[in-house]
Coordinates of C-alpha atoms in Angstrom, one line a residue:
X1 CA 204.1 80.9 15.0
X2 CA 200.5 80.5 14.4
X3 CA 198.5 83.9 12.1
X4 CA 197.1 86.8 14.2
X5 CA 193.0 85.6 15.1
X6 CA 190.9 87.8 13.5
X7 CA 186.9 88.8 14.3
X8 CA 184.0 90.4 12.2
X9 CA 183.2 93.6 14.7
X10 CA 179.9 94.2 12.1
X11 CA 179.8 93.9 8.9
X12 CA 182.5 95.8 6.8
X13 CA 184.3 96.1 9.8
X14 CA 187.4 93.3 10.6
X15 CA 189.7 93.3 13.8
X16 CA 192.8 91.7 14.4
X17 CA 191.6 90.3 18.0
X18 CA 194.9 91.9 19.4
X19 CA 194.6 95.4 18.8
X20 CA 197.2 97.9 19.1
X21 CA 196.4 100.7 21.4
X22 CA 198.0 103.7 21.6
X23 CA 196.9 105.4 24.7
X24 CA 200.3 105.6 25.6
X25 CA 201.0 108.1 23.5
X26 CA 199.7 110.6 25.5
X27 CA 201.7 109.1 28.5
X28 CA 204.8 109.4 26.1
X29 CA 203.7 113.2 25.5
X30 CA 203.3 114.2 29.1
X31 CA 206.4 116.5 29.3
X32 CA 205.0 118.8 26.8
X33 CA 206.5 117.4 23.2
X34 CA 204.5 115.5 20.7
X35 CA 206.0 112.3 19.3
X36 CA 207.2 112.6 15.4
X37 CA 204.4 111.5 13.4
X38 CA 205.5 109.8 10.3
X39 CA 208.5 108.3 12.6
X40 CA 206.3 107.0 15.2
X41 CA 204.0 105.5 12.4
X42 CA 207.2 103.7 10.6
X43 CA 207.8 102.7 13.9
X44 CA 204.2 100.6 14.1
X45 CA 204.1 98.9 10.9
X46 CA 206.3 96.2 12.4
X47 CA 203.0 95.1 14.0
X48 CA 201.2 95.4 10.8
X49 CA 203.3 93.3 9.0
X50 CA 202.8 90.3 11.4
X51 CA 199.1 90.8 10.9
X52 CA 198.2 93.5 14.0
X53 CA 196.1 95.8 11.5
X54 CA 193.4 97.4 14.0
X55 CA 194.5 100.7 15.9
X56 CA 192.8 101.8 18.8
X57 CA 193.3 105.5 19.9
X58 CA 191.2 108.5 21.2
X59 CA 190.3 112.2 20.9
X60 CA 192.4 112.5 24.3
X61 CA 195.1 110.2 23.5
X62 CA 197.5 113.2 23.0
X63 CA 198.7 113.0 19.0
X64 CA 197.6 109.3 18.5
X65 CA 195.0 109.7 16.0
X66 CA 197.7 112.0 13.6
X67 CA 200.1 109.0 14.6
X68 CA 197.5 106.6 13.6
X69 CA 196.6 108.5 10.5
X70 CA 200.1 108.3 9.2
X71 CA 200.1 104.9 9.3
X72 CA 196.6 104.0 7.7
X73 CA 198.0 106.1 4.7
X74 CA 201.4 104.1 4.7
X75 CA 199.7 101.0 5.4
X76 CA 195.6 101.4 3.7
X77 CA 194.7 98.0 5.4
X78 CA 195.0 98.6 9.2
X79 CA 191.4 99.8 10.3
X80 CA 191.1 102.4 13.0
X81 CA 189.1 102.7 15.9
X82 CA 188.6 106.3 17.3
X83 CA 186.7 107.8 20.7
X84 CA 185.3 110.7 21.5
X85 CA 185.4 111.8 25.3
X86 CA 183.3 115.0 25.6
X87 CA 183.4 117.0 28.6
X88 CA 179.6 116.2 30.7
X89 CA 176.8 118.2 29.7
X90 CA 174.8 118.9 26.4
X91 CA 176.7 118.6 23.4
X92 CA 174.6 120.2 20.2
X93 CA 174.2 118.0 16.8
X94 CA 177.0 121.7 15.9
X95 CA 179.2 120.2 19.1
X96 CA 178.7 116.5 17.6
X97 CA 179.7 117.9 14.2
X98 CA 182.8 119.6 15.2
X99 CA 184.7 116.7 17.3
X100 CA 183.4 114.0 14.5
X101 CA 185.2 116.8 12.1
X102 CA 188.0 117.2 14.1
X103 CA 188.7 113.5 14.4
X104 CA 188.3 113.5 10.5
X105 CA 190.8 115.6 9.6
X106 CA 193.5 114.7 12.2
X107 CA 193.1 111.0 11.1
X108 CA 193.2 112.1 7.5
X109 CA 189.9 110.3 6.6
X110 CA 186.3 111.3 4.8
X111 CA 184.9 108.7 7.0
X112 CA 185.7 106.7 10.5
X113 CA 186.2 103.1 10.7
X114 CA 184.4 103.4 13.8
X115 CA 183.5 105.7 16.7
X116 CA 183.5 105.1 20.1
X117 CA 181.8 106.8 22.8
X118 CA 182.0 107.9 26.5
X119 CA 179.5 109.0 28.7
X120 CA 180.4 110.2 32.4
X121 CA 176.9 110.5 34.0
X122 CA 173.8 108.6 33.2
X123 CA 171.1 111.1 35.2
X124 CA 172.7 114.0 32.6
X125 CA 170.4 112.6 29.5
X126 CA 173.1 114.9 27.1
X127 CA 174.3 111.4 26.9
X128 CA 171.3 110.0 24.5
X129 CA 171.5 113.4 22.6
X130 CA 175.2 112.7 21.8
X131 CA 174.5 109.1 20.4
X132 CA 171.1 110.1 18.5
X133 CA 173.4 112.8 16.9
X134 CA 176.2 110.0 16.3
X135 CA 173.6 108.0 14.6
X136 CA 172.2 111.0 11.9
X137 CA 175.8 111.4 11.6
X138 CA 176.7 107.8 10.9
X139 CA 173.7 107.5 8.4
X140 CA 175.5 110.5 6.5
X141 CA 178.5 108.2 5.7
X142 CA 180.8 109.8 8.1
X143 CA 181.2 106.9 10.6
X144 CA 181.0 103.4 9.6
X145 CA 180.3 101.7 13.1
X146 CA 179.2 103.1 16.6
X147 CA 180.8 101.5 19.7
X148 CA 181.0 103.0 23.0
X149 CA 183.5 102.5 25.9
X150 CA 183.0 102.2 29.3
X151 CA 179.3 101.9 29.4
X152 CA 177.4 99.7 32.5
X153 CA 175.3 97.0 31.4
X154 CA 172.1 98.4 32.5
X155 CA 172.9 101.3 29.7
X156 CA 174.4 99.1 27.1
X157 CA 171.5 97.0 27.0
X158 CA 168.9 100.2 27.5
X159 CA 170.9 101.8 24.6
X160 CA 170.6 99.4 21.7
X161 CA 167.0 98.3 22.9
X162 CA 166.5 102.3 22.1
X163 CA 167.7 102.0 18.3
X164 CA 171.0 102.7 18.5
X165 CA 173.2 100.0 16.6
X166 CA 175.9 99.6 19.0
X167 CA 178.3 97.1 17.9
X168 CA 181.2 97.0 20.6
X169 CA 181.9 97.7 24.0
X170 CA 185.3 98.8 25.2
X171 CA 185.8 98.0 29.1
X172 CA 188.7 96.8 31.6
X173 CA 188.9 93.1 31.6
X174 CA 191.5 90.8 33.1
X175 CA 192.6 88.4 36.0
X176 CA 192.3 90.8 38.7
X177 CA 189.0 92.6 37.3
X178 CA 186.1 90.1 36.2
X179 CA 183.2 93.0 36.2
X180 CA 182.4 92.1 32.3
X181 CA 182.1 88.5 33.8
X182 CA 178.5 89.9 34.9
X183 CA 175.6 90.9 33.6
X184 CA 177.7 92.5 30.9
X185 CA 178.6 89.8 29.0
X186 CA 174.7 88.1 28.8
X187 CA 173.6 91.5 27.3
X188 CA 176.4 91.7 24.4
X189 CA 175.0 88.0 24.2
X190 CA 171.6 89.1 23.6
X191 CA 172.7 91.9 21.6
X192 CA 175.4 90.2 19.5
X193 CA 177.9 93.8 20.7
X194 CA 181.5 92.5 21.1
X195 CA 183.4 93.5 24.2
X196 CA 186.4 95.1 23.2
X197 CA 189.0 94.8 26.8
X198 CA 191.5 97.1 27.8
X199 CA 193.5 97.2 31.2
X200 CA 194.4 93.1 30.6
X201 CA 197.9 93.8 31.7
X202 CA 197.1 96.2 33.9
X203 CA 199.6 98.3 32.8
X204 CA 202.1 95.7 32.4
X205 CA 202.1 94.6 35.5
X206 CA 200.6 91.1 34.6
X207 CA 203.7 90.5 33.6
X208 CA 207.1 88.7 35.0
X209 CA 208.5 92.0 35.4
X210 CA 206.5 92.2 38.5
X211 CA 206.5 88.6 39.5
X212 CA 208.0 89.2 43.4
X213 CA 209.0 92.5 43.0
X214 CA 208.2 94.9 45.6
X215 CA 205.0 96.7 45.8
X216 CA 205.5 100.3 43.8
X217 CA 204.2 103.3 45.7
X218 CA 201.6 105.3 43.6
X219 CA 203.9 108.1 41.9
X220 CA 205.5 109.5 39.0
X221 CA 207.8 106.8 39.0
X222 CA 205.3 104.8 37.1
X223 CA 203.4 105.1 33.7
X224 CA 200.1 106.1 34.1
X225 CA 198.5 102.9 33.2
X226 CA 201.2 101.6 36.0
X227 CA 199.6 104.3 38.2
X228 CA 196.1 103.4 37.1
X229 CA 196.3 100.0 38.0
X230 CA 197.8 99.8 41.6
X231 CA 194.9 101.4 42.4
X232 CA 192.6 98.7 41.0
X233 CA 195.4 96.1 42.4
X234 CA 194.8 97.6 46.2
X235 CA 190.9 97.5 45.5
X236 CA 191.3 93.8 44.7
X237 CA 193.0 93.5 48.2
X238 CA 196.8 94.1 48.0
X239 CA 200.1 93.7 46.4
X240 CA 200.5 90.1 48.4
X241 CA 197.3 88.4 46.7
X242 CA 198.1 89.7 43.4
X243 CA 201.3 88.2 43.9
X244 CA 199.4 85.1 44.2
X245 CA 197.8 85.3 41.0
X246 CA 200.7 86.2 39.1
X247 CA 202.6 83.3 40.8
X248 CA 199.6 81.3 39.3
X249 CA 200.2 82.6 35.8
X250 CA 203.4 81.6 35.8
X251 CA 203.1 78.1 36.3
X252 CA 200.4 78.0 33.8
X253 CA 203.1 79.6 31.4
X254 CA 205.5 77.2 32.3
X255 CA 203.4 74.5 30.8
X256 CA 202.7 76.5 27.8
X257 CA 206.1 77.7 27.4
X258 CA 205.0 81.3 27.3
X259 CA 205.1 84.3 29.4
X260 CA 203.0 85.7 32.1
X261 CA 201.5 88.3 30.1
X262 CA 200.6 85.4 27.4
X263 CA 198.3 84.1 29.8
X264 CA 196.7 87.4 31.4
X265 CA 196.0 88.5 27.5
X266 CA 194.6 84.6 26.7
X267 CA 192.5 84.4 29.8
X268 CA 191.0 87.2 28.5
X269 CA 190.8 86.5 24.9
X270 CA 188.6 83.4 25.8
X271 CA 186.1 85.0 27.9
X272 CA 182.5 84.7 26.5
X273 CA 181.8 88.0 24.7
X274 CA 185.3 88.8 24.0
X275 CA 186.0 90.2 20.5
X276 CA 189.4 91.7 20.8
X277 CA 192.1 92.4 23.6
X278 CA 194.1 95.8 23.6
X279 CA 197.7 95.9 24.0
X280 CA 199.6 99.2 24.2
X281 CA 202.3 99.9 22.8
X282 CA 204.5 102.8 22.8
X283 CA 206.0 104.0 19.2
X284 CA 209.6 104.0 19.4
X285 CA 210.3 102.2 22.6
X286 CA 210.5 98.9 23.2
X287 CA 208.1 96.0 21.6
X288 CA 206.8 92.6 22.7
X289 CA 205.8 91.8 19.3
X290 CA 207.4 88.7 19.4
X291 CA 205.5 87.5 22.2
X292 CA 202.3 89.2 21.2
X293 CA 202.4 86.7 18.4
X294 CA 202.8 83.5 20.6
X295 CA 199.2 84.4 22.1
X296 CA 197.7 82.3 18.7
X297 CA 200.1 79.6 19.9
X298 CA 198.0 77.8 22.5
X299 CA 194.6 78.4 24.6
X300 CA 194.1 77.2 28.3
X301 CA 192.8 73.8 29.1
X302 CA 190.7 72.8 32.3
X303 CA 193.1 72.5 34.4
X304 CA 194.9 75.7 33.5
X305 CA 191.6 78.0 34.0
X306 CA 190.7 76.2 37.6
X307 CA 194.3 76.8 38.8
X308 CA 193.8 80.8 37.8
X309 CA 190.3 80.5 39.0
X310 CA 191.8 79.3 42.7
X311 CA 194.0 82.4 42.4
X312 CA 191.5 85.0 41.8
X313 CA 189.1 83.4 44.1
X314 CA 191.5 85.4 46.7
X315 CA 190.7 88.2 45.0
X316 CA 188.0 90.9 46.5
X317 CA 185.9 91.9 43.4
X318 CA 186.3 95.5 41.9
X319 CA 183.0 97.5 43.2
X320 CA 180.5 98.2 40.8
X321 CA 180.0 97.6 36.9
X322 CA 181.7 98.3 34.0
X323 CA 183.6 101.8 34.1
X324 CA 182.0 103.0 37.5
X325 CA 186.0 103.6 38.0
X326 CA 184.9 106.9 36.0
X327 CA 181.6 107.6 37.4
X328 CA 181.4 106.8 41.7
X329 CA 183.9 106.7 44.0
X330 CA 186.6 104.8 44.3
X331 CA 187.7 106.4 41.4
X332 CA 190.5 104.0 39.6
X333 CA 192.2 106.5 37.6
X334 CA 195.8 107.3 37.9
X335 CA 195.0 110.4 40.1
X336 CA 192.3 108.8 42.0
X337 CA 190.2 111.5 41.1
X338 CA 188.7 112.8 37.8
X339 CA 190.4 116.1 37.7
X340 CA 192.3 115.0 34.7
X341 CA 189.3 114.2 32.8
X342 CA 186.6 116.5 33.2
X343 CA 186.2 120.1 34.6
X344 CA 183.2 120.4 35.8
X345 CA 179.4 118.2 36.3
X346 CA 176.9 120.5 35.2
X347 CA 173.3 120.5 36.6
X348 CA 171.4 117.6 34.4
X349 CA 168.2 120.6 33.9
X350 CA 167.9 123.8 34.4
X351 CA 166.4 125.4 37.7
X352 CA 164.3 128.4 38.0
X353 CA 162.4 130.0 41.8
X354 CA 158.8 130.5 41.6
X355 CA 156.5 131.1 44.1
X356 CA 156.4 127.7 44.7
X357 CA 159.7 127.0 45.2
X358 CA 163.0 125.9 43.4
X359 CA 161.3 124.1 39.8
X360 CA 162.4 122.6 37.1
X361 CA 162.2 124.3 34.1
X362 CA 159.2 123.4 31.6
X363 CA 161.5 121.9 28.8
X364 CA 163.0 119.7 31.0
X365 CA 160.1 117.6 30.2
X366 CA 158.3 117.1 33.8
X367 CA 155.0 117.5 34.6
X368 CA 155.9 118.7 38.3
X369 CA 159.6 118.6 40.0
X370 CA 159.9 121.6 42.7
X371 CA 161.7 122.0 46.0
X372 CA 159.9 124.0 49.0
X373 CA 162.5 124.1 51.3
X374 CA 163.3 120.3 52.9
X375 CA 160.5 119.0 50.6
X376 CA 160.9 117.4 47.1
X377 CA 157.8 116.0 44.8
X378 CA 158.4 114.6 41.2
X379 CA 155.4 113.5 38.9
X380 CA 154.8 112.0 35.7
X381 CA 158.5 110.8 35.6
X382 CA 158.0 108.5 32.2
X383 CA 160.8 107.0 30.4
X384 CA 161.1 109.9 27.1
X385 CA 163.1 112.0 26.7
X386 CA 162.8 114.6 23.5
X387 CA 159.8 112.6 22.4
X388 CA 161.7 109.6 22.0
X389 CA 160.8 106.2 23.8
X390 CA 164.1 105.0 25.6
X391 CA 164.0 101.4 26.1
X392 CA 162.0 100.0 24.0
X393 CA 159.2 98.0 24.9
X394 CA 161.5 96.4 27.5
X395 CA 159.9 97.1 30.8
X396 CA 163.2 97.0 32.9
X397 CA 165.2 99.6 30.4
X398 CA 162.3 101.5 30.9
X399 CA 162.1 101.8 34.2
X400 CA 166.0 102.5 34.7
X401 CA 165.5 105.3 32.7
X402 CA 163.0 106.6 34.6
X403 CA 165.4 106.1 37.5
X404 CA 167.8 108.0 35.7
X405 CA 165.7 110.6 34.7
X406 CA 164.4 111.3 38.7
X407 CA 168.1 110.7 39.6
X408 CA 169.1 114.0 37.4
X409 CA 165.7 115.9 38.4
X410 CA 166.6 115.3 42.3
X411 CA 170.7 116.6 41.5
X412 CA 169.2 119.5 39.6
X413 CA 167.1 120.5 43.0
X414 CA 170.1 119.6 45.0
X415 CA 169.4 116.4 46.2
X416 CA 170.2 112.8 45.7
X417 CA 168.4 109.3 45.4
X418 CA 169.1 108.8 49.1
X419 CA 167.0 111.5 50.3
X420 CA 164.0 109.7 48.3
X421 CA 161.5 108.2 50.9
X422 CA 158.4 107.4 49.2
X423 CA 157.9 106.1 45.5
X424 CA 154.7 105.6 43.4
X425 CA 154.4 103.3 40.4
X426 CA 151.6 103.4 37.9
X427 CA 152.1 100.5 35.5
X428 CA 150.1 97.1 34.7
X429 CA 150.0 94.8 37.2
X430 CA 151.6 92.3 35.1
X431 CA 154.8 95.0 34.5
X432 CA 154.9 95.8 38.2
X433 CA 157.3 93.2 39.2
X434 CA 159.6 94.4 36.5
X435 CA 159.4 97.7 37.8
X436 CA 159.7 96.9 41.7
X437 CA 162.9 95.0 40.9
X438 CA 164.2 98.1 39.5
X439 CA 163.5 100.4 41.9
X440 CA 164.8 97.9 44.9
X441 CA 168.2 97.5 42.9
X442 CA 168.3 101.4 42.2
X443 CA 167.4 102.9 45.5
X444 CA 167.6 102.3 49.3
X445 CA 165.7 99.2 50.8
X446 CA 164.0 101.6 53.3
X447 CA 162.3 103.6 50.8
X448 CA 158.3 103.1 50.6
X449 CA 157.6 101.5 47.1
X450 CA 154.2 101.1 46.0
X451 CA 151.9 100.6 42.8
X452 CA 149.0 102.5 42.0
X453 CA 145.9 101.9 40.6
X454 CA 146.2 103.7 37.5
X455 CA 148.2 103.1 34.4
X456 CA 150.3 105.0 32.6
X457 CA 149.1 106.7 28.7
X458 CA 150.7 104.2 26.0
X459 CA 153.6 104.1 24.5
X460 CA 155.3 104.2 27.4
X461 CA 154.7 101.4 30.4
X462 CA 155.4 103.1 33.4
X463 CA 155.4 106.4 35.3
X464 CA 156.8 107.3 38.6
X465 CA 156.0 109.7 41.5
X466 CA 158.4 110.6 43.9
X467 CA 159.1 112.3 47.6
X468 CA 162.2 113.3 48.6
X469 CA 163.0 115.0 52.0
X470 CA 166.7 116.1 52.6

């Protein structure tokens, strides 16, 4: 069999472009008892031995990051990437400190191989705070690289074009969900940031198991991957057309020789962007190790990638961007809901009544944003936030930020971008067609978009005003 591929994530950082995750571990756990570390480690190194030496776990992966800690001190070569999942809201630099801490100690490590971060809303800016803290942290010595996981690519690209050296990109990826396909995969091209897929199996079934077996019903009598992943099936437009794509995939394996889930995980591996594929694995039960290695065996010719192509094209696409699954409705988690994730969305700012109505509060950082009754104004919406510039000189990042910031201003005075009916722009003329795309991809075509006259005070290239009527 041919040696594990390998990939430079950034520099002083080298994956194995099969990883081994272990969010099944928490699955595993679900009963209420944690696995055995050190025998749940010995139980991995199998995988290390045949050359799968990056680990991919979580802060919410039940005792995966002990489990992977055990193993990086049996075996010092495997690398380990970590997440951190905080609940939404502001999370202080003291908030940053302690989870960074707390993944420190459980993975038995002075520093992280590399960190990777969530963010559930986009309006809440808490988001920027956490990766600006990540970053002070990072240039401490505690982390060596910053990725982030389920991130769109409007605020991939808006991140790193704000200073923060993002290197990877962990997202769903595989026959039945092309989202990365997208726009996602030309800004990690700009940006040189390596997509990092999950979800190519789809919980194992992309696999023969499931090759004309009967649809399963959404219950405990799956995994919660399996769970998961029925949903995104059903979204894709049934049991019956996924049928036809696995029935695909296994013809293409019969040329190769290999199994379905070979080709699922290749398909993948050769997507543009693609630096590493995530298998799961659960310590202690059964392993596919043997054919995890004939992935390096082959890669799909033309006429292997047009008959999958044919397949999918029967396919509806999965709504949205990458890891809107976590953030709109549907929600393509194995409740269908986000109750098992977070507890609560806080208010993006804080409200206070005044005479004139329901306002903002001052350190929200808006010049006006106040309810009287039915009727909503925002001024002076510019794309900073703590005095930083977010974006960068890009005009677009800039102006989804802004979109983002008016977006958390209108759900702090109870209201969303749907009630907005009139929008002013001030920005040069030249930037205005920048900014109009924007706001026309953002916001309802009905709404009354307009530039003004004047411009906005440098550094920043555009300011917005806004009505609202709910």
């Amino acid at each position: 069999m041919s040696a594990v591929e390998r990939t430079r994530l950034a520099a002083g950082l080298e994956a194995s472009r099969v990883l081994t995750g272990l969010w099944q571990v928490a699955d595993q756990e679900r009963g209420g008892d944690a696995l055995e570390t050190e025998r749940a480690a010995r139980a991995l190194e199998p995988a290390v031995d045949a050359g799968f030496t990056t680990v991919d776990v979580a802060d919410h992966y039940g005792s995966a990051e002990l489990i992977a800690g055990a193993l990086q001190r049996r075996r010092p070569e495997i690398r380990v990437l970590t997440k951190w999942v905080p609940e939404p809201g502001v999370s202080s630099r003291t908030d940053v400190e302690a989870a960074i801490e707390r993944s420190l100690d459980r993975i038995g490590t002075g520093r992280l191989d590399a960190l990777q971060f969530h963010a559930w809303s986009y309006p809440d800016p808490g988001w920027l705070d956490c990766l600006f803290h990540l970053m002070e942290i990072q240039a401490e010595g505690r982390i060596g690289q910053l990725g982030v996981t389920n991130f769109d690519a409007v605020h991939l690209d808006l991140a790193v074009r704000s200073g923060i050296p993002i290197v990877t990109n962990q997202v769903a990826y595989s026959l039945v969900d092309r989202r990365p396909a997208g726009p996602m995969a030309e800004v990690c091209r700009t940006h040189g940031v390596g997509l990092l897929a999950y979800g190519t199996l789809a919980g194992g079934l992309l696999s023969d198991r499931w090759l004309g077996a009967a649809e399963p019903p959404i219950d405990d009598s799956l995994t919660w991957s399996q769970m998961k992943y029925r949903r995104f099936i059903d979204q894709a437009g049934g049991w019956d057309r996924f049928q036809v794509v696995l029935r695909a995939a296994r013809r293409v394996a019969d040329r190769y020789r290999v199994s379905i889930a070979n080709v699922a995980v290749r398909y993948v591996l050769e997507q543009p962007a693609v630096a590493g594929v995530i298998v799961g694995a659960r310590p202690g039960e059964r392993t596919h190790l043997e054919d995890n290695l004939r992935l390096f065996d082959f890669s799909l010719n033309e006429r292997s990638r047009a008959e999958l192509a044919e397949a999918q094209a029967g396919l509806d696409p999965i709504p949205g961007d990458c890891g809107d699954e976590y953030r709109r409705p549907p929600y393509l988690t194995a409740s269908g809901d986000l109750h098992h994730h977070v507890s609560h969305f806080p208010a993006p700012y804080a409200v206070r009544d005044t005479d004139r109505g329901l306002e903002l509060a001052p350190e929200a950082g808006f010049p006006e944003a106040v309810r009287a009754g039915p009727d909503i104004r925002i001024s002076g919406v510019t794309p900073t936030h703590r005095g930083r510039l977010i974006g960068g000189g890009d005009i677009r990042s800039q102006t989804h930020f802004v979109v983002d910031r008016m977006e958390g201003a209108l759900q702090s005075l109870k209201a969303r971008l749907a009630d907005v009916v009139r929008i002013r722009g001030r920005t040069a003329e030249a930037d205005w067609p920048g900014v109009e795309t924007v706001l026309r991809e953002r916001l309802l075509s009905t709404v009354n978009v307009a530039r003004a006259a004047e411009q906005p005070s440098h550094p920043h290239r555009v300011a917005i005003d806004v009505e609202a009527r709910t």
